[in-house]
Short mmCIF file of C-alpha atoms and ligand atoms in Angstrom, two decimals:
data_model
loop_
_atom_site.label_atom_id
_atom_site.label_comp_id
_atom_site.label_asym_id
_atom_site.label_seq_id
_atom_site.Cartn_x
_atom_site.Cartn_y
_atom_site.Cartn_z
CA MET A 1 10.71 -4.45 17.49
CA GLY A 2 11.21 -7.78 19.15
CA ASP A 3 12.93 -10.20 17.13
CA ALA A 4 14.52 -9.48 13.23
CA HIS A 5 10.75 -10.52 11.13
CA ARG A 6 12.32 -13.58 8.82
CA VAL A 7 11.85 -13.54 5.50
CA GLY A 8 12.04 -16.12 2.52
CA VAL A 9 12.97 -16.29 -1.16
CA VAL A 10 11.42 -17.10 -4.23
CA GLY A 11 13.10 -16.62 -7.78
CA LEU A 12 16.22 -15.26 -7.65
CA GLY A 13 16.89 -13.22 -11.18
CA VAL A 14 17.73 -9.98 -11.83
CA ILE A 15 15.58 -7.44 -9.64
CA SER A 16 16.64 -9.92 -6.31
CA ARG A 17 19.27 -7.84 -5.76
CA ALA A 18 18.35 -5.21 -5.90
CA TYR A 19 15.84 -5.99 -2.32
CA LEU A 20 18.60 -8.51 -1.41
CA ASP A 21 20.92 -5.09 -0.55
CA THR A 22 17.70 -2.63 1.14
CA LEU A 23 17.09 -5.46 3.01
CA ALA A 24 21.56 -6.76 4.36
CA GLY A 25 21.52 -5.11 8.23
CA ARG A 26 18.40 -4.57 8.90
CA SER A 27 17.51 -4.40 12.52
CA ALA A 28 13.89 -5.10 11.31
CA VAL A 29 13.95 -8.55 8.69
CA ARG A 30 16.73 -11.19 8.47
CA VAL A 31 16.38 -13.30 5.14
CA THR A 32 17.24 -16.76 6.66
CA ALA A 33 16.54 -19.00 3.76
CA VAL A 34 16.12 -18.31 -0.75
CA ALA A 35 15.45 -20.92 -3.43
CA ASP A 36 14.89 -21.04 -7.43
CA LEU A 37 13.28 -23.55 -9.93
CA ASP A 38 17.53 -23.14 -10.70
CA ALA A 39 19.18 -24.90 -7.94
CA SER A 40 21.85 -23.10 -9.03
CA ARG A 41 20.90 -19.63 -8.75
CA SER A 42 19.90 -20.80 -4.89
CA ALA A 43 22.95 -21.74 -3.55
CA ALA A 44 24.45 -19.31 -5.60
CA VAL A 45 23.21 -16.61 -3.74
CA ALA A 46 23.36 -17.81 0.03
CA ALA A 47 27.31 -18.56 -0.64
CA ASP A 48 27.75 -15.02 -0.77
CA LEU A 49 25.26 -14.47 2.34
CA PRO A 50 25.97 -16.23 6.00
CA GLY A 51 23.30 -17.24 7.71
CA VAL A 52 21.01 -18.24 4.20
CA ARG A 53 20.36 -21.32 3.75
CA ALA A 54 19.80 -22.67 0.24
CA LEU A 55 16.60 -24.67 -0.43
CA THR A 56 14.19 -25.97 -3.47
CA VAL A 57 10.66 -24.46 -3.25
CA GLU A 58 8.80 -26.20 -1.58
CA GLU A 59 11.56 -26.43 1.44
CA LEU A 60 11.40 -22.86 1.22
CA LEU A 61 7.57 -22.20 1.30
CA SER A 62 7.38 -25.11 4.25
CA SER A 63 9.97 -24.31 6.41
CA PRO A 64 9.43 -22.66 9.70
CA ASP A 65 12.42 -20.03 9.65
CA VAL A 66 10.11 -18.41 7.14
CA ASP A 67 8.20 -15.58 8.66
CA THR A 68 6.38 -14.36 5.28
CA VAL A 69 7.50 -15.38 1.46
CA LEU A 70 9.42 -12.79 -0.84
CA ASN A 71 8.02 -14.08 -4.26
CA LEU A 72 10.28 -12.74 -7.01
CA THR A 73 9.30 -15.00 -9.33
CA THR A 74 8.25 -14.60 -12.68
CA PRO A 75 4.90 -12.95 -12.92
CA ALA A 76 2.94 -16.58 -14.77
CA ALA A 77 4.61 -17.98 -11.10
CA HIS A 78 3.10 -15.50 -8.55
CA ALA A 79 -0.32 -17.27 -7.27
CA ALA A 80 1.45 -20.58 -7.68
CA ILE A 81 4.24 -19.65 -5.48
CA ALA A 82 2.07 -17.38 -2.90
CA LEU A 83 -0.88 -19.80 -2.60
CA GLY A 84 2.52 -22.56 -1.40
CA ALA A 85 3.60 -20.06 0.88
CA ILE A 86 -0.34 -18.66 2.45
CA GLY A 87 -0.44 -22.74 2.08
CA HIS A 88 1.70 -23.14 4.96
CA GLY A 89 0.32 -20.37 7.03
CA LYS A 90 3.51 -17.80 5.73
CA HIS A 91 2.30 -14.02 4.59
CA VAL A 92 3.46 -13.44 1.84
CA TYR A 93 4.91 -10.32 -0.41
CA GLY A 94 5.57 -10.37 -4.12
CA GLU A 95 6.24 -8.53 -6.27
CA LYS A 96 3.14 -7.14 -9.41
CA PRO A 97 2.02 -8.04 -10.73
CA LEU A 98 0.12 -9.61 -7.88
CA ALA A 99 -1.10 -11.99 -10.42
CA ALA A 100 -1.69 -12.96 -13.93
CA THR A 101 -5.07 -13.10 -14.17
CA LEU A 102 -7.86 -11.61 -11.54
CA ALA A 103 -9.78 -14.93 -11.36
CA ASP A 104 -5.69 -16.23 -9.89
CA ALA A 105 -6.06 -12.13 -7.87
CA HIS A 106 -9.26 -13.15 -6.02
CA ALA A 107 -7.44 -16.73 -5.04
CA VAL A 108 -4.48 -15.39 -3.70
CA LEU A 109 -6.24 -13.16 -1.60
CA ASP A 110 -9.07 -15.37 -0.73
CA ALA A 111 -6.75 -18.07 0.15
CA ALA A 112 -4.74 -15.28 2.62
CA ALA A 113 -8.36 -14.32 4.18
CA THR A 114 -9.09 -17.91 5.30
CA ALA A 115 -5.22 -18.80 6.29
CA ASP A 116 -5.09 -14.76 8.82
CA VAL A 117 -2.22 -13.06 6.69
CA GLY A 118 -0.71 -11.22 4.88
CA VAL A 119 -0.31 -10.37 1.24
CA GLY A 120 0.96 -7.11 -0.36
CA CYS A 121 2.92 -6.45 -3.61
CA ALA A 122 5.02 -3.89 -4.99
CA PRO A 123 4.91 -1.23 -6.76
CA ASP A 124 7.06 0.12 -3.25
CA THR A 125 8.58 2.78 -5.62
CA VAL A 126 5.25 4.91 -5.08
CA LEU A 127 6.34 5.02 -1.44
CA GLY A 128 9.13 7.03 -2.67
CA THR A 129 9.37 10.84 -2.18
CA GLY A 130 8.24 11.52 -5.45
CA VAL A 131 5.00 10.02 -5.82
CA GLN A 132 4.49 11.01 -1.91
CA THR A 133 5.33 14.57 -2.64
CA ALA A 134 2.44 15.04 -5.65
CA ARG A 135 0.44 13.15 -3.31
CA ALA A 136 1.03 15.76 -0.44
CA ALA A 137 0.52 18.16 -2.84
CA VAL A 138 -2.70 17.80 -4.08
CA ALA A 139 -3.29 17.00 -0.32
CA SER A 140 -2.90 20.19 0.66
CA GLY A 141 -4.31 22.36 -2.02
CA SER A 142 -1.76 23.56 -4.59
CA ILE A 143 -3.27 22.63 -7.49
CA GLY A 144 -7.38 23.66 -6.48
CA ARG A 145 -9.53 20.25 -7.02
CA PRO A 146 -8.28 17.90 -9.45
CA LEU A 147 -9.38 17.47 -12.68
CA PHE A 148 -7.80 15.36 -14.75
CA ALA A 149 -4.61 13.67 -15.66
CA SER A 150 -2.52 11.90 -17.74
CA ALA A 151 0.11 8.69 -17.65
CA VAL A 152 2.65 7.87 -20.79
CA MET A 153 5.08 4.94 -20.35
CA VAL A 154 6.55 4.44 -24.18
CA THR A 155 10.11 2.32 -24.24
CA PRO A 156 11.04 0.38 -27.55
CA GLY A 157 11.21 -2.38 -25.14
CA HIS A 158 12.79 -4.98 -21.91
CA GLU A 159 14.43 -7.65 -24.33
CA ARG A 160 17.19 -4.83 -24.65
CA TRP A 161 18.65 -4.57 -21.59
CA HIS A 162 16.70 -8.40 -19.64
CA PRO A 163 18.23 -11.59 -20.51
CA HIS A 164 15.38 -13.73 -19.91
CA PRO A 165 12.91 -10.83 -21.68
CA ASP A 166 10.20 -14.01 -22.26
CA PHE A 167 7.95 -12.96 -19.55
CA TYR A 168 7.51 -9.43 -21.32
CA TYR A 169 5.66 -10.75 -24.29
CA THR A 170 3.54 -14.31 -22.19
CA GLU A 171 -0.19 -14.18 -20.19
CA GLY A 172 0.64 -11.59 -17.38
CA GLY A 173 2.76 -9.97 -19.18
CA GLY A 174 2.74 -6.44 -21.63
CA PRO A 175 3.71 -3.28 -21.01
CA LEU A 176 0.04 -2.61 -19.28
CA LEU A 177 1.03 -5.57 -16.69
CA ASP A 178 4.22 -5.00 -16.54
CA MET A 179 4.47 -1.31 -16.44
CA GLY A 180 1.27 -0.37 -14.95
CA PRO A 181 1.27 -1.47 -12.17
CA TYR A 182 3.78 2.16 -11.05
CA TYR A 183 0.62 4.46 -12.94
CA LEU A 184 -2.10 3.06 -11.95
CA ALA A 185 -0.98 2.64 -7.95
CA SER A 186 0.47 6.55 -7.63
CA LEU A 187 -3.27 7.27 -9.91
CA ILE A 188 -4.28 5.61 -6.49
CA HIS A 189 -2.27 7.36 -4.40
CA LEU A 190 -2.90 10.80 -5.63
CA LEU A 191 -6.82 10.29 -7.30
CA GLY A 192 -8.74 7.60 -5.25
CA PRO A 193 -9.81 4.29 -6.50
CA VAL A 194 -11.48 3.73 -10.23
CA ARG A 195 -14.66 3.25 -10.85
CA ALA A 196 -14.73 2.56 -14.48
CA VAL A 197 -12.03 2.28 -18.46
CA THR A 198 -12.23 2.04 -20.91
CA GLY A 199 -9.28 0.57 -23.04
CA ALA A 200 -7.54 0.14 -26.80
CA SER A 201 -4.36 -2.13 -27.41
CA SER A 202 -2.09 -2.92 -30.83
CA ARG A 203 0.32 -4.95 -31.48
CA LEU A 204 3.46 -3.83 -32.81
CA ARG A 205 5.71 -7.35 -33.76
CA ALA A 206 4.79 -10.74 -33.91
CA GLU A 207 8.76 -11.78 -33.05
CA ARG A 208 10.85 -9.58 -30.78
CA VAL A 209 14.92 -9.81 -30.19
CA ILE A 210 16.92 -10.56 -27.27
CA GLY A 211 19.63 -8.10 -27.33
CA SER A 212 21.05 -9.43 -23.73
CA GLY A 213 23.04 -12.32 -22.24
CA PRO A 214 23.58 -15.93 -23.42
CA ARG A 215 20.64 -15.57 -25.35
CA THR A 216 21.37 -12.64 -28.10
CA GLY A 217 19.76 -12.87 -30.86
CA GLU A 218 17.34 -15.19 -30.46
CA ARG A 219 13.38 -14.77 -31.34
CA ILE A 220 10.47 -14.47 -29.23
CA PRO A 221 6.89 -15.61 -30.31
CA VAL A 222 4.70 -11.86 -28.92
CA GLU A 223 1.58 -13.07 -27.25
CA VAL A 224 0.38 -10.25 -25.74
CA ASP A 225 -0.52 -6.79 -27.13
CA SER A 226 2.41 -4.75 -26.84
CA HIS A 227 0.54 -0.67 -27.22
CA VAL A 228 -2.41 -0.19 -24.48
CA SER A 229 -4.14 3.81 -24.06
CA GLY A 230 -7.17 3.43 -21.53
CA VAL A 231 -9.16 6.36 -19.79
CA LEU A 232 -10.25 6.03 -16.90
CA GLU A 233 -13.01 7.52 -14.62
CA HIS A 234 -12.51 8.23 -11.26
CA ALA A 235 -14.06 7.13 -8.14
CA ASP A 236 -14.43 10.38 -7.70
CA GLY A 237 -15.16 11.80 -11.36
CA THR A 238 -11.22 12.71 -12.10
CA LEU A 239 -10.52 11.39 -15.64
CA THR A 240 -7.03 10.02 -16.48
CA THR A 241 -6.25 9.18 -20.14
CA ILE A 242 -2.76 6.79 -19.37
CA THR A 243 -0.32 5.14 -22.41
CA THR A 244 2.11 2.49 -21.65
CA SER A 245 3.98 0.96 -24.89
CA PHE A 246 6.66 -1.53 -26.07
CA ASP A 247 6.17 -0.44 -29.33
CA GLY A 248 7.00 3.48 -28.92
CA VAL A 249 11.14 4.40 -29.43
CA ALA A 250 10.88 7.08 -26.59
CA THR A 251 8.71 10.35 -24.97
CA THR A 252 9.27 13.55 -23.42
CA ALA A 253 6.14 13.70 -21.63
CA ALA A 254 6.00 14.13 -18.21
CA PRO A 255 5.63 10.28 -17.03
CA ILE A 256 2.60 11.35 -14.91
CA GLU A 257 0.56 15.01 -15.20
CA VAL A 258 -2.01 15.79 -12.55
CA HIS A 259 -4.03 19.34 -13.82
CA GLY A 260 -6.04 21.18 -11.37
CA GLU A 261 -8.80 24.01 -11.06
CA ARG A 262 -5.31 26.12 -10.14
CA GLY A 263 -2.73 24.46 -11.22
CA THR A 264 -0.66 21.57 -12.65
CA LEU A 265 2.25 18.93 -10.35
CA ALA A 266 4.13 16.75 -13.13
CA LEU A 267 5.75 13.51 -11.18
CA PRO A 268 9.26 12.30 -11.60
CA ASP A 269 8.58 8.61 -12.85
CA PRO A 270 6.48 6.15 -10.64
CA ASN A 271 9.15 3.41 -11.62
CA ARG A 272 11.78 5.17 -9.13
CA PHE A 273 11.28 6.50 -5.40
CA ASP A 274 12.65 10.21 -6.13
CA GLY A 275 12.95 12.19 -8.57
CA ASP A 276 11.45 16.28 -9.01
CA VAL A 277 7.66 17.36 -8.39
CA ARG A 278 6.93 20.07 -10.26
CA LEU A 279 4.15 22.60 -10.19
CA PHE A 280 2.80 25.45 -12.52
CA GLU A 281 0.62 27.58 -10.81
CA LEU A 282 -2.00 29.22 -12.66
CA GLY A 283 -1.08 32.80 -13.75
CA GLY A 284 2.67 31.52 -13.26
CA THR A 285 5.10 31.75 -15.78
CA GLN A 286 7.17 28.50 -15.13
CA TRP A 287 7.59 25.48 -13.29
CA ARG A 288 8.96 25.94 -9.66
CA THR A 289 10.45 22.94 -8.03
CA LEU A 290 8.51 21.25 -4.98
CA PRO A 291 11.27 20.16 -2.22
CA PRO A 292 10.59 16.23 -1.31
CA SER A 293 7.94 16.96 1.42
CA ALA A 294 7.01 12.72 1.97
CA GLY A 295 8.55 9.77 1.22
CA TYR A 296 10.44 6.85 2.22
CA ALA A 297 13.74 9.51 1.99
CA ASP A 298 16.29 6.36 0.83
CA GLY A 299 13.61 4.59 -0.85
CA ALA A 300 15.47 1.23 -2.94
CA ARG A 301 12.95 -1.51 -4.11
CA GLY A 302 11.92 -3.56 -0.54
CA VAL A 303 10.67 -0.72 1.45
CA GLY A 304 7.65 -2.04 1.02
CA LEU A 305 8.15 -5.12 2.18
CA LEU A 306 9.82 -3.53 5.20
CA ASP A 307 6.68 -1.30 5.63
CA PHE A 308 4.22 -4.34 5.21
CA VAL A 309 6.58 -5.88 7.77
CA ALA A 310 6.44 -2.81 10.56
CA ALA A 311 3.08 -2.53 10.20
CA ASP A 312 0.21 -2.93 12.65
CA ASP A 313 -3.44 -2.93 13.62
CA ARG A 314 -2.67 0.50 13.90
CA ARG A 315 -1.05 0.87 10.26
CA ALA A 316 -1.76 -1.31 7.21
CA PRO A 317 0.84 -2.10 4.90
CA ARG A 318 0.60 0.68 2.52
CA ALA A 319 2.14 -2.12 -0.74
CA ASN A 320 -0.92 -4.42 0.17
CA GLY A 321 -3.05 -6.90 -1.37
CA GLU A 322 -6.49 -4.80 -1.78
CA LEU A 323 -4.33 -2.23 -4.11
CA ALA A 324 -2.60 -4.56 -6.00
CA LEU A 325 -6.05 -6.47 -6.60
CA HIS A 326 -7.32 -3.38 -7.46
CA VAL A 327 -4.69 -2.24 -9.53
CA LEU A 328 -4.12 -5.01 -11.60
CA GLU A 329 -8.17 -5.30 -12.07
CA THR A 330 -8.30 -1.98 -13.63
CA MET A 331 -4.70 -3.68 -16.14
CA THR A 332 -7.48 -5.98 -16.27
CA ALA A 333 -10.87 -4.73 -17.51
CA LEU A 334 -8.21 -2.02 -19.78
CA LEU A 335 -7.41 -5.31 -21.88
CA ARG A 336 -10.69 -6.67 -21.56
CA SER A 337 -12.02 -3.07 -22.85
CA SER A 338 -10.17 -3.34 -25.98
CA ALA A 339 -11.08 -7.10 -26.98
CA GLU A 340 -14.84 -6.56 -26.12
CA GLY A 341 -15.25 -2.42 -27.45
CA ARG A 342 -16.75 -1.39 -24.60
CA ARG A 343 -16.99 0.55 -21.33
CA ILE A 344 -15.98 -1.71 -18.59
CA GLU A 345 -16.88 -0.46 -14.54
CA LEU A 346 -15.00 -2.71 -12.30
CA THR A 347 -15.85 -4.88 -9.37
CA THR A 348 -13.28 -3.87 -6.86
CA SER A 349 -11.94 -1.10 -5.59
CA ALA A 350 -9.01 0.37 -2.88
CA GLN A 351 -8.75 3.39 -1.25
CA PRO A 352 -4.56 5.06 -1.24
CA PRO A 353 -2.85 4.15 1.29
CA ALA A 354 -1.71 6.46 4.96
CA PRO A 355 0.49 8.91 3.09
CA VAL A 356 4.35 8.00 4.35
CA PRO A 357 5.94 11.10 5.93
CA LEU A 358 8.68 11.95 5.48
CA THR A 359 10.40 10.34 8.50
CA ALA A 360 8.87 7.39 7.82
CA ALA A 361 12.09 5.10 7.01
CA GLU A 362 13.27 4.57 11.01
CA GLU A 363 9.67 3.18 11.40
CA TRP A 364 11.39 -0.54 10.12
CA GLY A 365 14.41 -0.16 11.32
CA ALA A 366 17.79 1.01 10.98
CA ARG A 367 21.12 -0.94 9.21
CA THR A 368 22.90 -2.56 11.77
CA ALA A 369 25.42 -3.69 9.22
CA PRO A 370 26.83 -2.02 6.54
CA SER A 371 24.72 -3.41 2.76
CA PRO A 372 27.22 -4.94 0.80
CA ALA A 373 28.38 -2.88 -2.02
N1 NAD B 401 13.81 -6.58 -13.89
C1 NAD B 401 13.66 -5.97 -13.04
O1 NAD B 401 14.49 -4.51 -13.44
C2 NAD B 401 12.06 -5.87 -12.43
C3 NAD B 401 11.82 -4.64 -12.11
C4 NAD B 401 11.17 -4.49 -11.18
C5 NAD B 401 10.52 -5.31 -11.05
N2 NAD B 401 9.87 -6.88 -12.11
C6 NAD B 401 9.71 -7.66 -11.66
O2 NAD B 401 9.87 -8.68 -10.67
C7 NAD B 401 10.15 -10.29 -11.02
C8 NAD B 401 11.26 -11.04 -11.06
O3 NAD B 401 11.31 -9.87 -12.75
P1 NAD B 401 12.58 -10.64 -12.92
O4 NAD B 401 13.72 -9.42 -13.51
O5 NAD B 401 13.97 -11.43 -12.05
O6 NAD B 401 12.66 -11.63 -13.69
P2 NAD B 401 13.94 -12.71 -13.77
O7 NAD B 401 13.49 -14.17 -15.12
O8 NAD B 401 15.40 -12.25 -14.17
O9 NAD B 401 13.79 -14.02 -12.21
C9 NAD B 401 12.63 -14.88 -12.48
C10 NAD B 401 13.87 -15.58 -11.44
O10 NAD B 401 12.44 -16.90 -11.56
C11 NAD B 401 12.27 -17.76 -10.66
N3 NAD B 401 11.05 -18.69 -10.92
C12 NAD B 401 10.47 -18.79 -11.96
N4 NAD B 401 10.09 -19.08 -11.38
C13 NAD B 401 10.32 -19.82 -10.94
C14 NAD B 401 9.11 -21.12 -9.24
N5 NAD B 401 8.14 -20.61 -9.86
N6 NAD B 401 9.49 -21.34 -8.53
C15 NAD B 401 10.57 -20.43 -8.29
N7 NAD B 401 11.49 -19.60 -9.14
C16 NAD B 401 10.80 -19.33 -10.15
C17 NAD B 401 13.11 -17.81 -12.20
O11 NAD B 401 14.50 -19.46 -12.42
C18 NAD B 401 14.26 -16.20 -12.42
O12 NAD B 401 15.59 -17.60 -11.31
C19 NAD B 401 8.61 -9.17 -12.01
O13 NAD B 401 7.73 -9.92 -11.48
C20 NAD B 401 9.51 -8.45 -12.20
O14 NAD B 401 7.86 -8.21 -12.42
C21 NAD B 401 11.76 -6.99 -12.52
#
């Protein structure tokens, strides 16, 4: 790789720190500018990072010092920021979901195709050793032919810990659009694309109470369903049942299980990069933990961007826009299925990206300086 790829970060909230830590000191990328609607946030971040400029959002989107815009805004702003970046000829890599609505997501990918720029999208946790080791196990035949899977995400709600959780309960939020991308991207890596869905959803409360930060105790409205169940029909006939809930208290269910004719795989939390993958073989007597055999071993938020920057004609970005679009259509179709009371066939598809070999971290450049504490 020649000169470092220049990254401008828009949106400097809770998750931005993890990205800035991952990107710090990498030879492959250099953060050149930051921006937020709240100028005090960009000023504070720039003050801590030598050589990084605090700009207005529009200045950053049009800056000649930025090759890729890293979009870490809240979901309702994802499409507008992405379209702004693309309009200035920039690549864009953003947090999930790709957009708050399917129409907006299509608009982003269409604009990117016209401008001939790339679109990448979280989650990148699925490129870690957890999901990738399980994917390698399925591919090597350790469970035989996959037949069905389950995905379960249960939490009483992010407002308990997030200081400004409003976006989790407005359009673009809810347990499926917020947490579903981790599970659906994993399932597509493991079992391939989805051809049709059936969904049902419900809502526990009309209001939530913020549990941390300066707004502790404030009530916020719930504008979306906070529990979503569904069935996914994968293109190869495999069936997945999925539950995502901000209404339940706890669960002992494995986050993802894949059942094949000769064995069952239990995956770790797909919102993490690592964790144990366990296998129970037909005729066996107990679960066996598989050693990590694939995936970015040192994964942290931002490796999807490093993978995106390192992609070339021989290897497409793994956390790519087409995959994110298919994930978003799967989620919005589940919600539409619930609202309309019918099975919905999907219009998009996405092939699983290239598997991640265990050593692939070297591909995007060692750190040239230590990461800040
Ligand atoms: N918080 C987490 O643990 C977490 C984890 C993984 C992914 N994410 C995803 O990251 C994204 C951001 O989440 P967060 O928790 O950091 O949110 P946050 O509310 O803490 O931060 C979002 C920031 O974006 C800024 N912003 C909003 N609209 C903007 C606009 N139009 N232009 C410029 N700046 C704008 C806000 O001022 C704020 O500083 C979301 O898509 C979320 O799903 C969050």
